[in-house]
JSON list of C-alpha atoms in Angstrom, two decimals:
[
{"chain": "A", "resi": 1, "resn": "MET", "atom": "CA", "xyz": [-0.11, 0.09, 0.45]},
{"chain": "A", "resi": 2, "resn": "PRO", "atom": "CA", "xyz": [1.42, 3.26, -0.98]},
{"chain": "A", "resi": 3, "resn": "MET", "atom": "CA", "xyz": [2.50, 6.05, 1.93]},
{"chain": "A", "resi": 4, "resn": "LEU", "atom": "CA", "xyz": [1.59, 8.95, -0.02]},
{"chain": "A", "resi": 5, "resn": "GLU", "atom": "CA", "xyz": [-1.39, 8.41, -2.94]},
{"chain": "A", "resi": 6, "resn": "VAL", "atom": "CA", "xyz": [-2.04, 11.80, -4.97]},
{"chain": "A", "resi": 7, "resn": "GLU", "atom": "CA", "xyz": [-4.87, 10.71, -6.91]},
{"chain": "A", "resi": 8, "resn": "GLY", "atom": "CA", "xyz": [-6.71, 13.23, -9.76]},
{"chain": "A", "resi": 9, "resn": "ILE", "atom": "CA", "xyz": [-5.51, 16.00, -8.23]},
{"chain": "A", "resi": 10, "resn": "ASN", "atom": "CA", "xyz": [-7.32, 20.03, -9.77]},
{"chain": "A", "resi": 11, "resn": "THR", "atom": "CA", "xyz": [-5.90, 22.64, -8.29]},
{"chain": "A", "resi": 12, "resn": "TYR", "atom": "CA", "xyz": [-5.60, 26.10, -9.43]},
{"chain": "A", "resi": 13, "resn": "TYR", "atom": "CA", "xyz": [-4.95, 29.51, -8.65]},
{"chain": "A", "resi": 14, "resn": "GLY", "atom": "CA", "xyz": [-7.40, 31.78, -9.95]},
{"chain": "A", "resi": 15, "resn": "ASN", "atom": "CA", "xyz": [-8.94, 31.06, -13.01]},
{"chain": "A", "resi": 16, "resn": "ILE", "atom": "CA", "xyz": [-4.98, 29.30, -13.75]},
{"chain": "A", "resi": 17, "resn": "HIS", "atom": "CA", "xyz": [-5.29, 25.46, -13.94]},
{"chain": "A", "resi": 18, "resn": "ALA", "atom": "CA", "xyz": [-2.41, 24.53, -12.91]},
{"chain": "A", "resi": 19, "resn": "LEU", "atom": "CA", "xyz": [-2.32, 21.14, -11.66]},
{"chain": "A", "resi": 20, "resn": "LYS", "atom": "CA", "xyz": [-4.28, 19.49, -14.33]},
{"chain": "A", "resi": 21, "resn": "ASN", "atom": "CA", "xyz": [-5.84, 15.33, -12.93]},
{"chain": "A", "resi": 22, "resn": "VAL", "atom": "CA", "xyz": [-2.74, 14.97, -11.28]},
{"chain": "A", "resi": 23, "resn": "SER", "atom": "CA", "xyz": [-2.25, 10.78, -10.18]},
{"chain": "A", "resi": 24, "resn": "LEU", "atom": "CA", "xyz": [1.16, 9.86, -8.05]},
{"chain": "A", "resi": 25, "resn": "HIS", "atom": "CA", "xyz": [1.94, 7.40, -5.36]},
{"chain": "A", "resi": 26, "resn": "VAL", "atom": "CA", "xyz": [5.33, 6.93, -3.14]},
{"chain": "A", "resi": 27, "resn": "GLU", "atom": "CA", "xyz": [5.61, 3.52, -1.51]},
{"chain": "A", "resi": 28, "resn": "GLN", "atom": "CA", "xyz": [7.08, 2.91, 1.79]},
{"chain": "A", "resi": 29, "resn": "GLY", "atom": "CA", "xyz": [10.58, 3.43, 1.44]},
{"chain": "A", "resi": 30, "resn": "GLU", "atom": "CA", "xyz": [10.80, 5.05, -1.93]},
{"chain": "A", "resi": 31, "resn": "VAL", "atom": "CA", "xyz": [11.98, 8.12, -3.18]},
{"chain": "A", "resi": 32, "resn": "VAL", "atom": "CA", "xyz": [10.47, 9.14, -5.91]},
{"chain": "A", "resi": 33, "resn": "THR", "atom": "CA", "xyz": [11.18, 12.22, -8.09]},
{"chain": "A", "resi": 34, "resn": "ILE", "atom": "CA", "xyz": [8.91, 14.88, -10.02]},
{"chain": "A", "resi": 35, "resn": "ILE", "atom": "CA", "xyz": [10.59, 16.71, -12.68]},
{"chain": "A", "resi": 36, "resn": "GLY", "atom": "CA", "xyz": [9.81, 18.93, -15.29]},
{"chain": "A", "resi": 37, "resn": "ALA", "atom": "CA", "xyz": [11.11, 22.61, -16.87]},
{"chain": "A", "resi": 38, "resn": "ASN", "atom": "CA", "xyz": [9.98, 25.77, -14.96]},
{"chain": "A", "resi": 39, "resn": "GLY", "atom": "CA", "xyz": [6.70, 26.67, -14.33]},
{"chain": "A", "resi": 40, "resn": "ALA", "atom": "CA", "xyz": [5.24, 22.51, -14.81]},
{"chain": "A", "resi": 41, "resn": "GLY", "atom": "CA", "xyz": [3.22, 22.63, -11.65]},
{"chain": "A", "resi": 42, "resn": "LYS", "atom": "CA", "xyz": [5.96, 21.06, -9.34]},
{"chain": "A", "resi": 43, "resn": "SER", "atom": "CA", "xyz": [6.54, 23.28, -6.24]},
{"chain": "A", "resi": 44, "resn": "THR", "atom": "CA", "xyz": [2.18, 23.45, -6.50]},
{"chain": "A", "resi": 45, "resn": "LEU", "atom": "CA", "xyz": [2.15, 19.37, -6.41]},
{"chain": "A", "resi": 46, "resn": "LEU", "atom": "CA", "xyz": [4.58, 19.71, -3.64]},
{"chain": "A", "resi": 47, "resn": "LYS", "atom": "CA", "xyz": [2.16, 22.80, -1.52]},
{"chain": "A", "resi": 48, "resn": "THR", "atom": "CA", "xyz": [-0.59, 20.90, -2.61]},
{"chain": "A", "resi": 49, "resn": "ALA", "atom": "CA", "xyz": [0.49, 17.70, -1.19]},
{"chain": "A", "resi": 50, "resn": "SER", "atom": "CA", "xyz": [1.72, 19.29, 1.84]},
{"chain": "A", "resi": 51, "resn": "GLY", "atom": "CA", "xyz": [-2.08, 20.94, 2.23]},
{"chain": "A", "resi": 52, "resn": "LEU", "atom": "CA", "xyz": [-0.67, 24.79, 1.88]},
{"chain": "A", "resi": 53, "resn": "LEU", "atom": "CA", "xyz": [-2.91, 24.52, -1.63]},
{"chain": "A", "resi": 54, "resn": "LYS", "atom": "CA", "xyz": [-5.92, 23.21, -1.61]},
{"chain": "A", "resi": 55, "resn": "PRO", "atom": "CA", "xyz": [-7.76, 20.83, -4.68]},
{"chain": "A", "resi": 56, "resn": "ARG", "atom": "CA", "xyz": [-10.80, 22.26, -5.92]},
{"chain": "A", "resi": 57, "resn": "THR", "atom": "CA", "xyz": [-11.61, 17.91, -6.86]},
{"chain": "A", "resi": 58, "resn": "GLY", "atom": "CA", "xyz": [-8.74, 15.04, -6.27]},
{"chain": "A", "resi": 59, "resn": "SER", "atom": "CA", "xyz": [-7.21, 13.06, -3.18]},
{"chain": "A", "resi": 60, "resn": "ILE", "atom": "CA", "xyz": [-4.55, 12.85, -1.73]},
{"chain": "A", "resi": 61, "resn": "ARG", "atom": "CA", "xyz": [-4.29, 10.02, 1.15]},
{"chain": "A", "resi": 62, "resn": "LEU", "atom": "CA", "xyz": [-1.67, 8.21, 3.32]},
{"chain": "A", "resi": 63, "resn": "ALA", "atom": "CA", "xyz": [-1.44, 5.06, 4.07]},
{"chain": "A", "resi": 64, "resn": "GLY", "atom": "CA", "xyz": [-4.43, 2.56, 5.27]},
{"chain": "A", "resi": 65, "resn": "GLY", "atom": "CA", "xyz": [-5.95, 5.51, 3.99]},
{"chain": "A", "resi": 66, "resn": "GLU", "atom": "CA", "xyz": [-5.95, 8.58, 5.60]},
{"chain": "A", "resi": 67, "resn": "ASP", "atom": "CA", "xyz": [-7.65, 10.90, 3.94]},
{"chain": "A", "resi": 68, "resn": "LEU", "atom": "CA", "xyz": [-5.60, 14.24, 4.06]},
{"chain": "A", "resi": 69, "resn": "THR", "atom": "CA", "xyz": [-7.41, 16.41, 1.36]},
{"chain": "A", "resi": 70, "resn": "ARG", "atom": "CA", "xyz": [-8.97, 18.43, 3.33]},
{"chain": "A", "resi": 71, "resn": "LEU", "atom": "CA", "xyz": [-6.90, 19.26, 6.26]},
{"chain": "A", "resi": 72, "resn": "ALA", "atom": "CA", "xyz": [-5.02, 22.13, 7.03]},
{"chain": "A", "resi": 73, "resn": "ALA", "atom": "CA", "xyz": [-0.69, 22.13, 6.30]},
{"chain": "A", "resi": 74, "resn": "HIS", "atom": "CA", "xyz": [-0.55, 22.37, 10.16]},
{"chain": "A", "resi": 75, "resn": "GLU", "atom": "CA", "xyz": [-2.29, 18.99, 10.60]},
{"chain": "A", "resi": 76, "resn": "ILE", "atom": "CA", "xyz": [-0.87, 17.53, 7.85]},
{"chain": "A", "resi": 77, "resn": "VAL", "atom": "CA", "xyz": [1.68, 18.04, 9.83]},
{"chain": "A", "resi": 78, "resn": "MET", "atom": "CA", "xyz": [1.36, 16.29, 12.71]},
{"chain": "A", "resi": 79, "resn": "LYS", "atom": "CA", "xyz": [-0.06, 13.82, 10.35]},
{"chain": "A", "resi": 80, "resn": "GLY", "atom": "CA", "xyz": [3.85, 13.32, 8.72]},
{"chain": "A", "resi": 81, "resn": "VAL", "atom": "CA", "xyz": [4.37, 15.14, 5.98]},
{"chain": "A", "resi": 82, "resn": "ILE", "atom": "CA", "xyz": [6.64, 17.11, 6.52]},
{"chain": "A", "resi": 83, "resn": "GLN", "atom": "CA", "xyz": [7.99, 19.88, 3.20]},
{"chain": "A", "resi": 84, "resn": "VAL", "atom": "CA", "xyz": [10.65, 20.69, 2.85]},
{"chain": "A", "resi": 85, "resn": "PRO", "atom": "CA", "xyz": [10.20, 24.27, 0.87]},
{"chain": "A", "resi": 86, "resn": "GLU", "atom": "CA", "xyz": [11.94, 25.81, -2.05]},
{"chain": "A", "resi": 87, "resn": "GLY", "atom": "CA", "xyz": [14.68, 28.74, -0.90]},
{"chain": "A", "resi": 88, "resn": "ARG", "atom": "CA", "xyz": [15.24, 26.82, 2.39]},
{"chain": "A", "resi": 89, "resn": "ARG", "atom": "CA", "xyz": [12.99, 29.12, 3.96]},
{"chain": "A", "resi": 90, "resn": "VAL", "atom": "CA", "xyz": [14.73, 29.33, 8.01]},
{"chain": "A", "resi": 91, "resn": "PHE", "atom": "CA", "xyz": [14.17, 31.05, 10.13]},
{"chain": "A", "resi": 92, "resn": "GLY", "atom": "CA", "xyz": [17.16, 34.20, 9.88]},
{"chain": "A", "resi": 93, "resn": "ARG", "atom": "CA", "xyz": [16.92, 35.54, 13.44]},
{"chain": "A", "resi": 94, "resn": "LEU", "atom": "CA", "xyz": [17.21, 32.08, 15.17]},
{"chain": "A", "resi": 95, "resn": "THR", "atom": "CA", "xyz": [20.02, 30.14, 16.38]},
{"chain": "A", "resi": 96, "resn": "VAL", "atom": "CA", "xyz": [20.60, 26.75, 14.50]},
{"chain": "A", "resi": 97, "resn": "ARG", "atom": "CA", "xyz": [19.62, 24.70, 17.45]},
{"chain": "A", "resi": 98, "resn": "GLU", "atom": "CA", "xyz": [17.03, 26.95, 17.59]},
{"chain": "A", "resi": 99, "resn": "ASN", "atom": "CA", "xyz": [15.57, 25.92, 14.12]},
{"chain": "A", "resi": 100, "resn": "LEU", "atom": "CA", "xyz": [16.19, 22.08, 15.24]},
{"chain": "A", "resi": 101, "resn": "GLU", "atom": "CA", "xyz": [13.84, 22.07, 17.66]},
{"chain": "A", "resi": 102, "resn": "MET", "atom": "CA", "xyz": [11.10, 24.61, 15.85]},
{"chain": "A", "resi": 103, "resn": "GLY", "atom": "CA", "xyz": [10.80, 21.11, 14.15]},
{"chain": "A", "resi": 104, "resn": "ALA", "atom": "CA", "xyz": [10.27, 19.49, 16.80]},
{"chain": "A", "resi": 105, "resn": "PHE", "atom": "CA", "xyz": [6.85, 21.26, 17.78]},
{"chain": "A", "resi": 106, "resn": "THR", "atom": "CA", "xyz": [5.11, 18.08, 17.05]},
{"chain": "A", "resi": 107, "resn": "CYS", "atom": "CA", "xyz": [6.28, 15.57, 19.79]},
{"chain": "A", "resi": 108, "resn": "ALA", "atom": "CA", "xyz": [5.49, 16.69, 23.49]},
{"chain": "A", "resi": 109, "resn": "ASP", "atom": "CA", "xyz": [8.82, 13.25, 23.81]},
{"chain": "A", "resi": 110, "resn": "ARG", "atom": "CA", "xyz": [12.10, 14.55, 25.07]},
{"chain": "A", "resi": 111, "resn": "LYS", "atom": "CA", "xyz": [14.05, 11.48, 24.70]},
{"chain": "A", "resi": 112, "resn": "LYS", "atom": "CA", "xyz": [12.81, 11.42, 21.53]},
{"chain": "A", "resi": 113, "resn": "ASN", "atom": "CA", "xyz": [13.33, 14.51, 20.06]},
{"chain": "A", "resi": 114, "resn": "ALA", "atom": "CA", "xyz": [17.34, 14.19, 21.71]},
{"chain": "A", "resi": 115, "resn": "ASP", "atom": "CA", "xyz": [17.92, 11.52, 19.63]},
{"chain": "A", "resi": 116, "resn": "ASN", "atom": "CA", "xyz": [16.56, 12.55, 16.72]},
{"chain": "A", "resi": 117, "resn": "LEU", "atom": "CA", "xyz": [18.73, 15.62, 17.13]},
{"chain": "A", "resi": 118, "resn": "GLU", "atom": "CA", "xyz": [22.17, 13.45, 17.59]},
{"chain": "A", "resi": 119, "resn": "ARG", "atom": "CA", "xyz": [20.42, 12.06, 14.37]},
{"chain": "A", "resi": 120, "resn": "VAL", "atom": "CA", "xyz": [20.22, 15.29, 12.61]},
{"chain": "A", "resi": 121, "resn": "PHE", "atom": "CA", "xyz": [23.73, 16.12, 13.67]},
{"chain": "A", "resi": 122, "resn": "GLY", "atom": "CA", "xyz": [24.81, 12.94, 12.88]},
{"chain": "A", "resi": 123, "resn": "LEU", "atom": "CA", "xyz": [23.81, 13.70, 8.92]},
{"chain": "A", "resi": 124, "resn": "PHE", "atom": "CA", "xyz": [25.49, 17.09, 9.21]},
{"chain": "A", "resi": 125, "resn": "PRO", "atom": "CA", "xyz": [27.52, 17.09, 11.54]},
{"chain": "A", "resi": 126, "resn": "ARG", "atom": "CA", "xyz": [28.52, 21.30, 10.49]},
{"chain": "A", "resi": 127, "resn": "LEU", "atom": "CA", "xyz": [25.24, 22.56, 11.95]},
{"chain": "A", "resi": 128, "resn": "LYS", "atom": "CA", "xyz": [26.01, 20.54, 15.14]},
{"chain": "A", "resi": 129, "resn": "GLU", "atom": "CA", "xyz": [29.65, 23.11, 14.65]},
{"chain": "A", "resi": 130, "resn": "ARG", "atom": "CA", "xyz": [26.85, 25.63, 14.57]},
{"chain": "A", "resi": 131, "resn": "SER", "atom": "CA", "xyz": [24.07, 25.32, 16.65]},
{"chain": "A", "resi": 132, "resn": "LYS", "atom": "CA", "xyz": [24.61, 28.18, 18.38]},
{"chain": "A", "resi": 133, "resn": "GLN", "atom": "CA", "xyz": [25.28, 30.49, 15.23]},
{"chain": "A", "resi": 134, "resn": "VAL", "atom": "CA", "xyz": [21.98, 32.79, 13.75]},
{"chain": "A", "resi": 135, "resn": "SER", "atom": "CA", "xyz": [20.97, 30.89, 10.75]},
{"chain": "A", "resi": 136, "resn": "GLY", "atom": "CA", "xyz": [20.93, 33.94, 8.16]},
{"chain": "A", "resi": 137, "resn": "THR", "atom": "CA", "xyz": [24.30, 33.45, 8.58]},
{"chain": "A", "resi": 138, "resn": "LEU", "atom": "CA", "xyz": [24.77, 30.29, 7.73]},
{"chain": "A", "resi": 139, "resn": "SER", "atom": "CA", "xyz": [25.70, 29.65, 3.49]},
{"chain": "A", "resi": 140, "resn": "GLY", "atom": "CA", "xyz": [23.05, 28.62, 1.51]},
{"chain": "A", "resi": 141, "resn": "GLY", "atom": "CA", "xyz": [24.39, 25.01, 1.34]},
{"chain": "A", "resi": 142, "resn": "GLU", "atom": "CA", "xyz": [24.23, 25.60, 5.41]},
{"chain": "A", "resi": 143, "resn": "GLN", "atom": "CA", "xyz": [20.92, 26.81, 5.68]},
{"chain": "A", "resi": 144, "resn": "GLN", "atom": "CA", "xyz": [19.52, 23.75, 2.70]},
{"chain": "A", "resi": 145, "resn": "MET", "atom": "CA", "xyz": [21.07, 21.08, 5.68]},
{"chain": "A", "resi": 146, "resn": "LEU", "atom": "CA", "xyz": [19.86, 23.09, 8.62]},
{"chain": "A", "resi": 147, "resn": "ALA", "atom": "CA", "xyz": [15.71, 23.06, 6.08]},
{"chain": "A", "resi": 148, "resn": "MET", "atom": "CA", "xyz": [16.06, 19.40, 6.29]},
{"chain": "A", "resi": 149, "resn": "GLY", "atom": "CA", "xyz": [17.36, 18.47, 9.52]},
{"chain": "A", "resi": 150, "resn": "ARG", "atom": "CA", "xyz": [14.26, 20.68, 10.91]},
{"chain": "A", "resi": 151, "resn": "ALA", "atom": "CA", "xyz": [12.29, 17.94, 8.52]},
{"chain": "A", "resi": 152, "resn": "LEU", "atom": "CA", "xyz": [13.62, 15.65, 9.86]},
{"chain": "A", "resi": 153, "resn": "MET", "atom": "CA", "xyz": [12.74, 16.79, 13.32]},
{"chain": "A", "resi": 154, "resn": "ALA", "atom": "CA", "xyz": [9.14, 15.92, 13.04]},
{"chain": "A", "resi": 155, "resn": "ASN", "atom": "CA", "xyz": [9.40, 12.89, 11.99]},
{"chain": "A", "resi": 156, "resn": "PRO", "atom": "CA", "xyz": [8.58, 12.51, 8.90]},
{"chain": "A", "resi": 157, "resn": "LYS", "atom": "CA", "xyz": [6.41, 9.68, 7.44]},
{"chain": "A", "resi": 158, "resn": "VAL", "atom": "CA", "xyz": [7.01, 11.41, 3.62]},
{"chain": "A", "resi": 159, "resn": "LEU", "atom": "CA", "xyz": [9.71, 13.65, 3.02]},
{"chain": "A", "resi": 160, "resn": "LEU", "atom": "CA", "xyz": [8.71, 16.03, 0.63]},
{"chain": "A", "resi": 161, "resn": "LEU", "atom": "CA", "xyz": [12.08, 18.15, -0.66]},
{"chain": "A", "resi": 162, "resn": "ASP", "atom": "CA", "xyz": [11.30, 21.02, -2.97]},
{"chain": "A", "resi": 163, "resn": "GLU", "atom": "CA", "xyz": [14.65, 21.71, -4.81]},
{"chain": "A", "resi": 164, "resn": "PRO", "atom": "CA", "xyz": [16.76, 21.37, -2.62]},
{"chain": "A", "resi": 165, "resn": "SER", "atom": "CA", "xyz": [19.67, 21.97, -4.74]},
{"chain": "A", "resi": 166, "resn": "MET", "atom": "CA", "xyz": [18.48, 25.10, -5.81]},
{"chain": "A", "resi": 167, "resn": "GLY", "atom": "CA", "xyz": [21.46, 27.52, -5.38]},
{"chain": "A", "resi": 168, "resn": "LEU", "atom": "CA", "xyz": [24.75, 25.90, -4.57]},
{"chain": "A", "resi": 169, "resn": "ALA", "atom": "CA", "xyz": [27.68, 25.06, -6.01]},
{"chain": "A", "resi": 170, "resn": "PRO", "atom": "CA", "xyz": [28.22, 22.37, -7.53]},
{"chain": "A", "resi": 171, "resn": "VAL", "atom": "CA", "xyz": [30.17, 20.16, -4.78]},
{"chain": "A", "resi": 172, "resn": "LEU", "atom": "CA", "xyz": [27.52, 21.22, -1.83]},
{"chain": "A", "resi": 173, "resn": "VAL", "atom": "CA", "xyz": [24.64, 20.06, -5.03]},
{"chain": "A", "resi": 174, "resn": "ASP", "atom": "CA", "xyz": [26.97, 16.60, -5.11]},
{"chain": "A", "resi": 175, "resn": "GLY", "atom": "CA", "xyz": [26.90, 16.82, -0.59]},
{"chain": "A", "resi": 176, "resn": "ILE", "atom": "CA", "xyz": [23.49, 17.35, -0.34]},
{"chain": "A", "resi": 177, "resn": "PHE", "atom": "CA", "xyz": [22.18, 14.11, -3.47]},
{"chain": "A", "resi": 178, "resn": "ASP", "atom": "CA", "xyz": [24.50, 12.38, -0.78]},
{"chain": "A", "resi": 179, "resn": "THR", "atom": "CA", "xyz": [22.11, 13.10, 2.44]},
{"chain": "A", "resi": 180, "resn": "ILE", "atom": "CA", "xyz": [19.26, 11.60, 0.51]},
{"chain": "A", "resi": 181, "resn": "ARG", "atom": "CA", "xyz": [21.06, 8.63, -0.41]},
{"chain": "A", "resi": 182, "resn": "ARG", "atom": "CA", "xyz": [21.73, 8.23, 3.10]},
{"chain": "A", "resi": 183, "resn": "LEU", "atom": "CA", "xyz": [17.78, 9.20, 3.86]},
{"chain": "A", "resi": 184, "resn": "HIS", "atom": "CA", "xyz": [16.74, 6.70, 1.72]},
{"chain": "A", "resi": 185, "resn": "ALA", "atom": "CA", "xyz": [19.25, 3.83, 3.30]},
{"chain": "A", "resi": 186, "resn": "THR", "atom": "CA", "xyz": [17.34, 4.05, 6.36]},
{"chain": "A", "resi": 187, "resn": "GLY", "atom": "CA", "xyz": [14.31, 4.18, 5.21]},
{"chain": "A", "resi": 188, "resn": "THR", "atom": "CA", "xyz": [12.94, 7.13, 4.35]},
{"chain": "A", "resi": 189, "resn": "THR", "atom": "CA", "xyz": [10.23, 7.34, 2.42]},
{"chain": "A", "resi": 190, "resn": "ILE", "atom": "CA", "xyz": [11.08, 11.32, -0.21]},
{"chain": "A", "resi": 191, "resn": "LEU", "atom": "CA", "xyz": [8.46, 12.53, -3.10]},
{"chain": "A", "resi": 192, "resn": "LEU", "atom": "CA", "xyz": [11.80, 14.41, -4.97]},
{"chain": "A", "resi": 193, "resn": "VAL", "atom": "CA", "xyz": [11.22, 18.17, -6.80]},
{"chain": "A", "resi": 194, "resn": "GLU", "atom": "CA", "xyz": [13.97, 19.03, -7.87]},
{"chain": "A", "resi": 195, "resn": "GLN", "atom": "CA", "xyz": [15.26, 20.68, -11.72]},
{"chain": "A", "resi": 196, "resn": "ASN", "atom": "CA", "xyz": [18.82, 18.88, -11.36]},
{"chain": "A", "resi": 197, "resn": "ALA", "atom": "CA", "xyz": [17.02, 16.24, -13.51]},
{"chain": "A", "resi": 198, "resn": "ARG", "atom": "CA", "xyz": [20.03, 14.09, -14.16]},
{"chain": "A", "resi": 199, "resn": "MET", "atom": "CA", "xyz": [20.63, 13.44, -10.18]},
{"chain": "A", "resi": 200, "resn": "ALA", "atom": "CA", "xyz": [16.95, 13.53, -9.43]},
{"chain": "A", "resi": 201, "resn": "LEU", "atom": "CA", "xyz": [17.02, 10.75, -11.08]},
{"chain": "A", "resi": 202, "resn": "GLN", "atom": "CA", "xyz": [19.91, 9.07, -9.53]},
{"chain": "A", "resi": 203, "resn": "VAL", "atom": "CA", "xyz": [18.60, 9.06, -7.04]},
{"chain": "A", "resi": 204, "resn": "ALA", "atom": "CA", "xyz": [15.07, 8.00, -7.24]},
{"chain": "A", "resi": 205, "resn": "GLY", "atom": "CA", "xyz": [13.71, 4.90, -7.48]},
{"chain": "A", "resi": 206, "resn": "ARG", "atom": "CA", "xyz": [10.67, 5.92, -9.63]},
{"chain": "A", "resi": 207, "resn": "GLY", "atom": "CA", "xyz": [9.88, 9.23, -11.12]},
{"chain": "A", "resi": 208, "resn": "TYR", "atom": "CA", "xyz": [7.58, 12.03, -13.23]},
{"chain": "A", "resi": 209, "resn": "VAL", "atom": "CA", "xyz": [7.64, 13.92, -16.02]},
{"chain": "A", "resi": 210, "resn": "LEU", "atom": "CA", "xyz": [4.97, 16.68, -15.20]},
{"chain": "A", "resi": 211, "resn": "GLN", "atom": "CA", "xyz": [4.42, 18.95, -18.20]},
{"chain": "A", "resi": 212, "resn": "SER", "atom": "CA", "xyz": [1.83, 21.98, -18.23]},
{"chain": "A", "resi": 213, "resn": "GLY", "atom": "CA", "xyz": [0.24, 20.43, -14.93]},
{"chain": "A", "resi": 214, "resn": "ALA", "atom": "CA", "xyz": [-0.23, 17.68, -16.47]},
{"chain": "A", "resi": 215, "resn": "ILE", "atom": "CA", "xyz": [1.78, 13.91, -15.57]},
{"chain": "A", "resi": 216, "resn": "ILE", "atom": "CA", "xyz": [2.95, 12.83, -19.00]},
{"chain": "A", "resi": 217, "resn": "LEU", "atom": "CA", "xyz": [4.79, 9.98, -18.50]},
{"chain": "A", "resi": 218, "resn": "SER", "atom": "CA", "xyz": [5.93, 8.03, -15.62]},
{"chain": "A", "resi": 219, "resn": "ASP", "atom": "CA", "xyz": [8.58, 5.00, -15.19]},
{"chain": "A", "resi": 220, "resn": "LEU", "atom": "CA", "xyz": [11.52, 3.13, -13.69]},
{"chain": "A", "resi": 221, "resn": "ALA", "atom": "CA", "xyz": [14.20, 6.06, -12.79]},
{"chain": "A", "resi": 222, "resn": "ALA", "atom": "CA", "xyz": [17.27, 4.51, -15.03]},
{"chain": "A", "resi": 223, "resn": "ASN", "atom": "CA", "xyz": [14.31, 4.05, -17.34]},
{"chain": "A", "resi": 224, "resn": "LEU", "atom": "CA", "xyz": [13.60, 7.78, -17.82]},
{"chain": "A", "resi": 225, "resn": "ALA", "atom": "CA", "xyz": [17.15, 8.43, -17.97]},
{"chain": "A", "resi": 226, "resn": "ASP", "atom": "CA", "xyz": [17.26, 6.55, -21.47]},
{"chain": "A", "resi": 227, "resn": "ASN", "atom": "CA", "xyz": [13.82, 7.93, -22.42]},
{"chain": "A", "resi": 228, "resn": "GLU", "atom": "CA", "xyz": [15.07, 10.67, -25.85]},
{"chain": "A", "resi": 229, "resn": "MET", "atom": "CA", "xyz": [12.19, 12.66, -25.03]},
{"chain": "A", "resi": 230, "resn": "VAL", "atom": "CA", "xyz": [13.83, 13.23, -21.64]},
{"chain": "A", "resi": 231, "resn": "ARG", "atom": "CA", "xyz": [16.82, 13.06, -22.40]},
{"chain": "A", "resi": 232, "resn": "LYS", "atom": "CA", "xyz": [16.61, 15.86, -24.81]},
{"chain": "A", "resi": 233, "resn": "ALA", "atom": "CA", "xyz": [14.38, 17.85, -23.04]},
{"chain": "A", "resi": 234, "resn": "TYR", "atom": "CA", "xyz": [15.48, 17.50, -19.75]},
{"chain": "A", "resi": 235, "resn": "LEU", "atom": "CA", "xyz": [18.64, 16.16, -19.65]},
{"chain": "A", "resi": 236, "resn": "GLY", "atom": "CA", "xyz": [20.28, 18.38, -22.59]},
{"chain": "A", "resi": 237, "resn": "GLU", "atom": "CA", "xyz": [21.26, 17.12, -24.31]},
{"chain": "A", "resi": 238, "resn": "HIS", "atom": "CA", "xyz": [20.52, 16.64, -28.34]}
]
């Protein structure tokens, strides 16, 4: 049974039909990626899944068939669907540790929160080194680590990653994707939106191609990477 299932979603911005009958699923422990051009609707899809946007029709369900479609965003967080937003969106005036503690607001179990903090510091030693530093003074790569660490503090059942490599130097991009691989190895379920289609298809098991708000192709990531249309349109090959 899928950990997350999106079925027949239609999302609008006013009169603009941004998502058109979009359906996808993510199995437990899977990394699934959504690739597409700018403006294709990738971030809109994640915002819809996390409750920041409401679809006019369609449904979003968690494992066991639990319906998330009409829940508020904070209620969806409580259910375990956690988004790392595009642009990182850390609390710039708070310290690294305070940002991480903000991610744990859904859990009153102090022992679990302490364990999660150690897990995050294990994944991102740089955050431990800078735990008392004000987050607004971190580099872009460090802020991305912090945004991902803050999400992990919430014990995600499904982690929604929106453009984690955006604006980062190539060497830092490699580090972010290494972290995604490590999270996958620990069983974390991930839905990844990423402009860097080549890297996304390397870490994902399956993928969907989104074009003008509609899914036009879905397959194993390896097959998508070999698909002629995908190679020309999204991998820069001619």
